[in-house]
Short mmCIF file of C-alpha atoms and ligand atoms in Angstrom, two decimals:
data_model
loop_
_atom_site.label_atom_id
_atom_site.label_comp_id
_atom_site.label_asym_id
_atom_site.label_seq_id
_atom_site.Cartn_x
_atom_site.Cartn_y
_atom_site.Cartn_z
CA MET A 733 -10.99 10.02 74.80
CA LYS A 734 -11.84 10.72 71.18
CA LYS A 735 -9.57 13.75 71.35
CA LEU A 736 -6.72 11.63 72.66
CA THR A 737 -7.14 9.08 69.86
CA ALA A 738 -7.16 11.90 67.34
CA LEU A 739 -4.01 13.31 68.86
CA LEU A 740 -2.32 9.94 68.82
CA VAL A 741 -3.27 9.44 65.17
CA LEU A 742 -1.93 12.87 64.35
CA ALA A 743 1.29 12.15 66.23
CA ALA A 744 1.67 8.83 64.40
CA CYS A 745 1.12 10.56 61.07
CA LEU A 746 3.63 13.27 61.86
CA CYS A 747 6.10 10.69 63.01
CA SER A 748 5.80 8.52 59.90
CA PHE A 749 5.85 11.66 57.79
CA SER A 750 9.14 12.76 59.29
CA LEU A 751 10.60 9.24 58.92
CA ALA A 752 9.61 9.23 55.24
CA ALA A 753 11.10 12.68 54.86
CA VAL A 754 14.41 11.50 56.29
CA ALA A 755 14.53 8.53 53.91
CA ALA A 756 13.41 10.67 51.02
CA SER A 757 15.96 13.39 51.32
CA GLY A 758 19.31 13.77 49.66
CA GLU A 759 20.70 11.83 46.76
CA VAL A 760 22.00 8.53 45.53
CA VAL A 761 25.12 8.41 43.40
CA VAL A 762 24.83 5.69 40.78
CA TYR A 763 27.64 4.51 38.49
CA ASN A 764 26.26 2.20 35.83
CA TRP A 765 26.82 0.85 32.33
CA SER A 766 25.72 3.22 29.58
CA ASP A 767 22.37 2.51 27.89
CA TYR A 768 21.11 0.54 30.85
CA ILE A 769 18.45 2.57 32.71
CA PRO A 770 16.09 4.90 30.82
CA GLN A 771 16.22 8.53 32.01
CA ASP A 772 12.43 8.40 32.51
CA VAL A 773 12.84 5.65 35.07
CA LEU A 774 15.38 7.74 36.98
CA ASN A 775 13.05 10.76 36.82
CA ASP A 776 10.11 8.73 38.10
CA PHE A 777 12.23 7.39 40.95
CA THR A 778 13.03 10.95 42.01
CA LYS A 779 9.43 12.08 41.62
CA GLU A 780 8.22 9.29 43.86
CA THR A 781 10.93 9.26 46.52
CA GLY A 782 12.35 12.78 46.48
CA ILE A 783 15.83 11.26 46.14
CA LYS A 784 17.95 12.90 43.47
CA VAL A 785 19.91 10.47 41.30
CA VAL A 786 23.43 11.58 40.47
CA TYR A 787 24.04 9.30 37.51
CA SER A 788 27.16 8.57 35.49
CA THR A 789 28.10 5.72 33.21
CA TYR A 790 30.93 3.43 32.18
CA GLU A 791 31.56 1.18 29.19
CA SER A 792 33.42 -1.69 30.83
CA ASN A 793 33.85 -3.58 34.09
CA GLU A 794 37.54 -2.82 33.89
CA ALA A 795 36.98 0.96 33.83
CA MET A 796 34.43 0.78 36.68
CA TYR A 797 36.67 -1.44 38.79
CA ALA A 798 39.76 0.75 38.30
CA LYS A 799 37.82 3.84 39.38
CA ILE A 800 36.14 2.28 42.42
CA LYS A 801 39.46 0.83 43.51
CA LEU A 802 41.22 4.15 43.15
CA LEU A 803 38.49 5.83 45.20
CA LYS A 804 38.66 3.02 47.78
CA GLY A 805 34.94 2.33 47.41
CA LYS A 806 33.96 5.94 48.14
CA SER A 807 32.24 8.65 46.02
CA TYR A 808 29.67 6.32 44.43
CA ASP A 809 26.83 4.52 46.21
CA VAL A 810 25.55 2.02 43.66
CA VAL A 811 27.53 0.16 40.99
CA CYS A 812 26.61 -2.64 38.60
CA PRO A 813 29.50 -5.07 38.04
CA SER A 814 29.22 -8.27 36.05
CA THR A 815 29.16 -11.45 38.11
CA TYR A 816 32.79 -12.21 37.36
CA PHE A 817 33.93 -8.90 38.91
CA ILE A 818 31.91 -9.24 42.11
CA ALA A 819 34.16 -11.78 43.84
CA GLN A 820 37.21 -9.60 43.20
CA MET A 821 35.44 -6.51 44.51
CA ILE A 822 34.33 -8.35 47.64
CA GLU A 823 37.87 -9.58 48.18
CA ASP A 824 39.19 -6.04 47.77
CA GLU A 825 36.63 -4.87 50.35
CA LEU A 826 35.09 -2.47 47.86
CA LEU A 827 31.49 -3.58 48.49
CA MET A 828 29.18 -3.34 51.50
CA PRO A 829 26.92 -6.19 52.65
CA LEU A 830 23.33 -5.50 51.62
CA ASN A 831 20.57 -5.06 54.16
CA ARG A 832 18.15 -7.68 52.87
CA ALA A 833 15.30 -6.37 55.05
CA LYS A 834 15.31 -3.24 52.90
CA LEU A 835 15.24 -5.16 49.61
CA THR A 836 11.68 -6.38 49.80
CA ASN A 837 11.49 -6.94 46.04
CA MET A 838 14.39 -9.36 45.95
CA GLY A 839 11.90 -12.24 45.83
CA ASN A 840 11.06 -11.21 42.23
CA ILE A 841 14.45 -12.42 41.03
CA ASP A 842 14.93 -15.81 39.41
CA PRO A 843 16.46 -18.15 42.03
CA LYS A 844 18.62 -19.62 39.23
CA LEU A 845 20.56 -16.36 39.14
CA MET A 846 20.83 -16.08 42.91
CA ASN A 847 23.11 -17.67 45.42
CA LEU A 848 25.91 -18.33 42.93
CA PRO A 849 29.47 -19.11 43.96
CA PHE A 850 30.80 -15.57 43.32
CA ASP A 851 28.47 -14.25 46.04
CA PRO A 852 26.82 -17.01 48.11
CA GLN A 853 23.47 -15.92 49.60
CA ASN A 854 23.73 -12.68 47.62
CA ARG A 855 25.23 -10.89 50.57
CA TYR A 856 26.62 -8.15 48.33
CA SER A 857 24.84 -8.16 44.99
CA VAL A 858 21.49 -8.53 43.32
CA PRO A 859 21.02 -9.34 39.60
CA TYR A 860 19.76 -6.52 37.38
CA MET A 861 20.09 -7.75 33.78
CA TRP A 862 21.71 -10.57 31.90
CA GLY A 863 22.56 -11.11 28.27
CA SER A 864 24.85 -12.52 25.66
CA ALA A 865 27.56 -11.54 23.21
CA GLY A 866 26.53 -12.86 19.80
CA LEU A 867 26.92 -11.96 16.14
CA ILE A 868 25.22 -9.14 14.31
CA VAL A 869 25.09 -9.20 10.52
CA ASN A 870 23.76 -6.98 7.78
CA SER A 871 21.34 -9.22 5.92
CA ALA A 872 21.20 -6.85 2.93
CA LYS A 873 24.85 -7.73 2.24
CA VAL A 874 24.88 -11.41 3.09
CA ASP A 875 22.31 -14.17 3.53
CA LYS A 876 21.85 -14.21 7.30
CA ASN A 877 20.85 -17.87 7.25
CA SER A 878 24.28 -18.76 5.92
CA ILE A 879 25.90 -17.39 9.10
CA THR A 880 25.92 -20.07 11.77
CA SER A 881 29.42 -20.11 13.23
CA TRP A 882 32.04 -17.77 14.67
CA HIS A 883 34.29 -19.13 11.89
CA ASP A 884 32.06 -17.41 9.32
CA LEU A 885 33.89 -14.23 10.32
CA PHE A 886 36.75 -15.48 8.14
CA ARG A 887 34.69 -15.40 4.96
CA PRO A 888 36.48 -13.27 2.34
CA GLU A 889 33.56 -10.88 1.88
CA PHE A 890 33.97 -9.71 5.48
CA LYS A 891 37.61 -8.58 5.08
CA GLY A 892 37.93 -5.12 6.62
CA LYS A 893 34.22 -5.15 7.50
CA ILE A 894 34.27 -6.78 10.92
CA MET A 895 33.78 -5.31 14.36
CA LEU A 896 34.95 -6.82 17.61
CA SER A 897 34.33 -5.70 21.15
CA ASP A 898 37.01 -4.17 23.36
CA ASP A 899 35.46 -6.08 26.25
CA PRO A 900 38.20 -8.65 26.91
CA ARG A 901 36.03 -11.38 28.41
CA ASP A 902 33.50 -11.29 25.56
CA THR A 903 36.05 -11.20 22.75
CA ILE A 904 38.41 -13.78 24.25
CA GLY A 905 35.35 -15.78 25.38
CA MET A 906 33.97 -15.91 21.84
CA ALA A 907 37.37 -17.01 20.52
CA LEU A 908 37.60 -19.71 23.20
CA LEU A 909 34.18 -21.03 22.20
CA ALA A 910 35.10 -20.87 18.52
CA THR A 911 38.21 -22.94 19.17
CA GLY A 912 36.41 -25.65 21.10
CA SER A 913 37.07 -24.46 24.64
CA THR A 914 35.05 -22.57 27.26
CA PRO A 915 35.12 -18.82 28.01
CA ASN A 916 36.16 -19.72 31.56
CA ALA A 917 39.19 -21.77 30.48
CA LYS A 918 42.13 -21.35 32.81
CA ASP A 919 44.83 -23.22 30.89
CA GLU A 920 47.37 -21.55 28.67
CA ALA A 921 46.93 -23.97 25.75
CA SER A 922 43.27 -22.96 25.32
CA LEU A 923 44.10 -19.29 25.60
CA LYS A 924 46.83 -19.60 23.04
CA LYS A 925 44.46 -21.18 20.54
CA ALA A 926 41.91 -18.42 21.15
CA PHE A 927 44.61 -15.80 20.76
CA ASN A 928 45.68 -17.30 17.42
CA PHE A 929 42.06 -17.19 16.23
CA LEU A 930 41.86 -13.48 17.11
CA GLU A 931 45.29 -12.72 15.65
CA LYS A 932 44.24 -14.26 12.36
CA LEU A 933 41.02 -12.26 12.38
CA ARG A 934 42.66 -8.99 13.37
CA PRO A 935 43.66 -7.72 9.87
CA SER A 936 39.98 -7.94 8.87
CA VAL A 937 38.75 -6.01 11.89
CA ARG A 938 37.75 -2.44 11.17
CA VAL A 939 36.33 -1.46 14.57
CA PHE A 940 37.52 -2.85 17.88
CA ASP A 941 35.30 -0.91 20.25
CA VAL A 942 32.02 -1.75 21.90
CA THR A 943 30.72 1.84 21.81
CA ALA A 944 31.87 2.80 18.31
CA GLY A 945 30.75 -0.63 17.10
CA LYS A 946 27.09 0.20 17.56
CA ARG A 947 27.38 3.17 15.19
CA ALA A 948 29.61 1.33 12.74
CA ILE A 949 27.13 -1.50 12.20
CA VAL A 950 24.14 0.87 11.94
CA ASN A 951 26.00 3.09 9.46
CA GLU A 952 27.13 0.00 7.50
CA GLU A 953 30.86 0.72 7.90
CA VAL A 954 31.06 -2.89 9.01
CA ILE A 955 28.79 -5.75 8.01
CA ILE A 956 29.31 -8.30 10.73
CA GLY A 957 30.63 -8.46 14.26
CA LEU A 958 30.46 -9.29 17.92
CA ILE A 959 27.82 -7.40 19.89
CA TRP A 960 25.84 -7.53 23.15
CA ASN A 961 22.26 -8.57 22.56
CA GLY A 962 20.85 -5.27 23.87
CA ASP A 963 23.10 -3.22 21.62
CA ALA A 964 22.02 -5.47 18.75
CA GLN A 965 18.39 -4.64 19.52
CA LEU A 966 19.14 -0.89 19.55
CA ALA A 967 21.04 -1.24 16.25
CA ILE A 968 18.20 -3.23 14.65
CA ASP A 969 15.72 -0.55 15.78
CA GLU A 970 17.76 1.88 13.66
CA ASN A 971 18.58 -0.37 10.71
CA GLU A 972 16.13 -3.13 9.93
CA ASP A 973 18.57 -5.01 7.67
CA LEU A 974 20.52 -6.06 10.74
CA ALA A 975 19.99 -9.44 12.39
CA PHE A 976 21.27 -11.03 15.59
CA ILE A 977 22.62 -14.58 15.45
CA TYR A 978 23.56 -17.14 18.11
CA PRO A 979 26.53 -19.03 16.62
CA LYS A 980 26.40 -22.78 17.04
CA GLU A 981 29.61 -23.02 19.11
CA GLY A 982 27.84 -20.98 21.81
CA VAL A 983 27.87 -17.44 23.14
CA PRO A 984 29.40 -15.93 26.29
CA LEU A 985 26.69 -14.98 28.79
CA TRP A 986 27.00 -12.37 31.51
CA ALA A 987 24.83 -11.02 34.30
CA ASP A 988 25.22 -7.56 35.83
CA ASN A 989 24.41 -6.99 39.47
CA PHE A 990 23.61 -4.00 41.61
CA ALA A 991 25.89 -3.61 44.60
CA ILE A 992 26.60 -0.90 47.18
CA THR A 993 30.15 0.38 47.52
CA ALA A 994 31.94 -0.08 50.84
CA GLY A 995 32.34 3.67 51.28
CA ALA A 996 28.83 4.66 50.17
CA ALA A 997 27.66 7.93 51.74
CA ASN A 998 23.96 7.29 51.03
CA VAL A 999 23.40 3.73 52.16
CA GLU A 1000 19.70 4.07 52.93
CA ASN A 1001 18.98 5.73 49.58
CA ALA A 1002 21.08 3.13 47.76
CA HIS A 1003 18.81 0.40 49.14
CA ILE A 1004 15.69 2.37 48.21
CA PHE A 1005 17.09 2.78 44.67
CA ILE A 1006 17.97 -0.90 44.21
CA ASN A 1007 14.63 -1.99 45.61
CA TYR A 1008 12.87 0.34 43.15
CA MET A 1009 14.82 -1.16 40.24
CA LEU A 1010 13.63 -4.62 41.33
CA ARG A 1011 9.96 -3.72 40.82
CA PRO A 1012 8.46 -5.74 37.96
CA LYS A 1013 7.12 -2.73 36.05
CA VAL A 1014 10.40 -0.87 36.36
CA ALA A 1015 12.37 -3.92 35.19
CA LEU A 1016 9.98 -4.24 32.25
CA ARG A 1017 10.52 -0.62 31.20
CA CYS A 1018 14.29 -1.15 31.27
CA LEU A 1019 14.25 -4.25 29.10
CA GLU A 1020 11.70 -2.77 26.70
CA GLU A 1021 14.02 0.15 26.13
CA TYR A 1022 17.35 -1.68 25.99
CA GLY A 1023 16.71 -5.20 24.80
CA TYR A 1024 18.54 -7.13 27.51
CA SER A 1025 17.17 -10.09 29.44
CA THR A 1026 15.68 -9.73 32.87
CA PRO A 1027 16.16 -11.99 35.87
CA ASN A 1028 12.92 -10.51 37.25
CA LEU A 1029 10.36 -13.33 37.00
CA LYS A 1030 7.43 -11.01 37.66
CA ALA A 1031 8.60 -8.67 34.87
CA LEU A 1032 8.76 -11.65 32.50
CA LYS A 1033 5.09 -12.31 33.21
CA LEU A 1034 4.23 -8.73 32.24
CA MET A 1035 5.81 -9.01 28.78
CA ASP A 1036 3.50 -8.75 25.78
CA LYS A 1037 3.51 -11.37 23.02
CA ASP A 1038 5.97 -9.50 20.81
CA LEU A 1039 8.54 -9.13 23.53
CA ARG A 1040 8.09 -12.70 24.65
CA SER A 1041 8.86 -14.00 21.18
CA ASN A 1042 11.81 -11.66 20.67
CA ARG A 1043 14.77 -14.06 20.69
CA ILE A 1044 17.27 -11.25 21.22
CA LEU A 1045 16.12 -10.74 24.78
CA ASN A 1046 14.29 -14.02 25.23
CA PRO A 1047 16.59 -16.61 23.67
CA THR A 1048 15.28 -20.14 23.24
CA ALA A 1049 16.97 -23.14 24.82
CA ALA A 1050 18.33 -23.99 21.35
CA ASP A 1051 19.82 -20.48 20.99
CA LEU A 1052 21.69 -20.99 24.26
CA LYS A 1053 22.58 -24.63 23.69
CA ASN A 1054 26.32 -24.10 24.07
CA ALA A 1055 26.19 -20.76 25.87
CA VAL A 1056 28.43 -20.34 28.92
CA MET A 1057 28.03 -17.86 31.79
CA LEU A 1058 31.27 -15.96 32.39
CA ASP A 1059 32.81 -16.78 35.72
CA SER A 1060 35.59 -15.31 37.88
CA LEU A 1061 39.00 -16.38 36.66
CA GLY A 1062 40.99 -16.16 39.89
CA GLU A 1063 44.69 -16.44 39.19
CA ALA A 1064 44.10 -17.08 35.48
CA GLN A 1065 42.97 -13.45 35.12
CA LYS A 1066 46.67 -12.54 34.74
CA LEU A 1067 46.96 -14.87 31.75
CA TYR A 1068 43.94 -13.28 30.10
CA ASN A 1069 45.42 -9.80 30.73
CA GLN A 1070 48.70 -10.85 29.11
CA TYR A 1071 47.04 -12.23 25.99
CA TRP A 1072 44.69 -9.27 25.79
CA ASP A 1073 47.57 -6.75 25.99
CA LYS A 1074 49.40 -8.71 23.33
CA LEU A 1075 46.36 -8.65 21.06
CA ILE A 1076 45.65 -4.95 21.57
CA SER A 1077 49.25 -3.80 21.21
CA GLY A 1078 49.86 -6.13 18.26
CA LYS A 1079 53.24 -7.10 19.80
C1 LIG B 1133 24.69 -2.03 28.54
C2 LIG B 1133 25.85 -2.81 28.91
C3 LIG B 1133 25.69 -4.26 28.90
C4 LIG B 1133 26.60 -4.78 29.86
N1 LIG B 1133 25.01 -1.07 27.56
C5 LIG B 1133 27.37 -5.96 29.50
N2 LIG B 1133 27.83 -6.54 30.66
#
């Protein structure tokens, strides 16, 4: 009898071993924003699971979307679109419904960022990070306390020393807020006002690029500009004269979400990867490194005092008083594209 039990135990072990081996083989192909997951985290994931991460990055939703659409949802397993791109990607059948039973860590995520209209019940997406687009300023060149508004960009001392982002929703969104509207405005009159604001600012803009902007502000080629909060944190780590400011008219907010592409080849591994990223300690390592805000409530609890009081990644209610989360634009997207093209081409 004892022998039989031992055999059964051995069989059970072998069986679970081979199941684990199946799940732990192969790779997961992840396409994500740059500066978003530390390499160490990816290495640790592979060490623990045996799953190789084939990782590449993008700088904008627009670039990611164009590529995934061209590939008809194949070639990549995991992507990380902002909320306002998810609905479009679902509609285009580029995403696969998630298997919630495999995402056991989903309960760590703030319910306030779940179940939103772009993806009711989170059938396709799970929040990874959120953040804002605010102002960064070099306080060695200007009194940072005197900068309170997007309109301060027009001050004469900033001529030729401004950076803007080439992310259309953030830049147009900021201009909409500055001109008394919302970054989700769908009417042409509001967009026109925002466009005029940006047109007027344009001659003073030296860098119009989210990636180059980071370097330009650190190297002091520019002294003020629009920046994501995480990039601001990285820039401040390199140049302590820099400061991040929440202008009083409000900041555009975004949230980026993991999703699995409709044509994913490694569906099981994609779930294992996303579930790993939802662990509190893993989420903490990501925000410590990159300065964005986490929707992971358990990770928030693990933060030390310094991080907790860091308003770049933990803004106060006052900082976000007029902040607005970017939303899908539906038909109005065309209008935004038109104004954006006009701004970029200068025609
Ligand atoms: C990280 C990118 C932040 C994403 N570098 C903004 N949606």
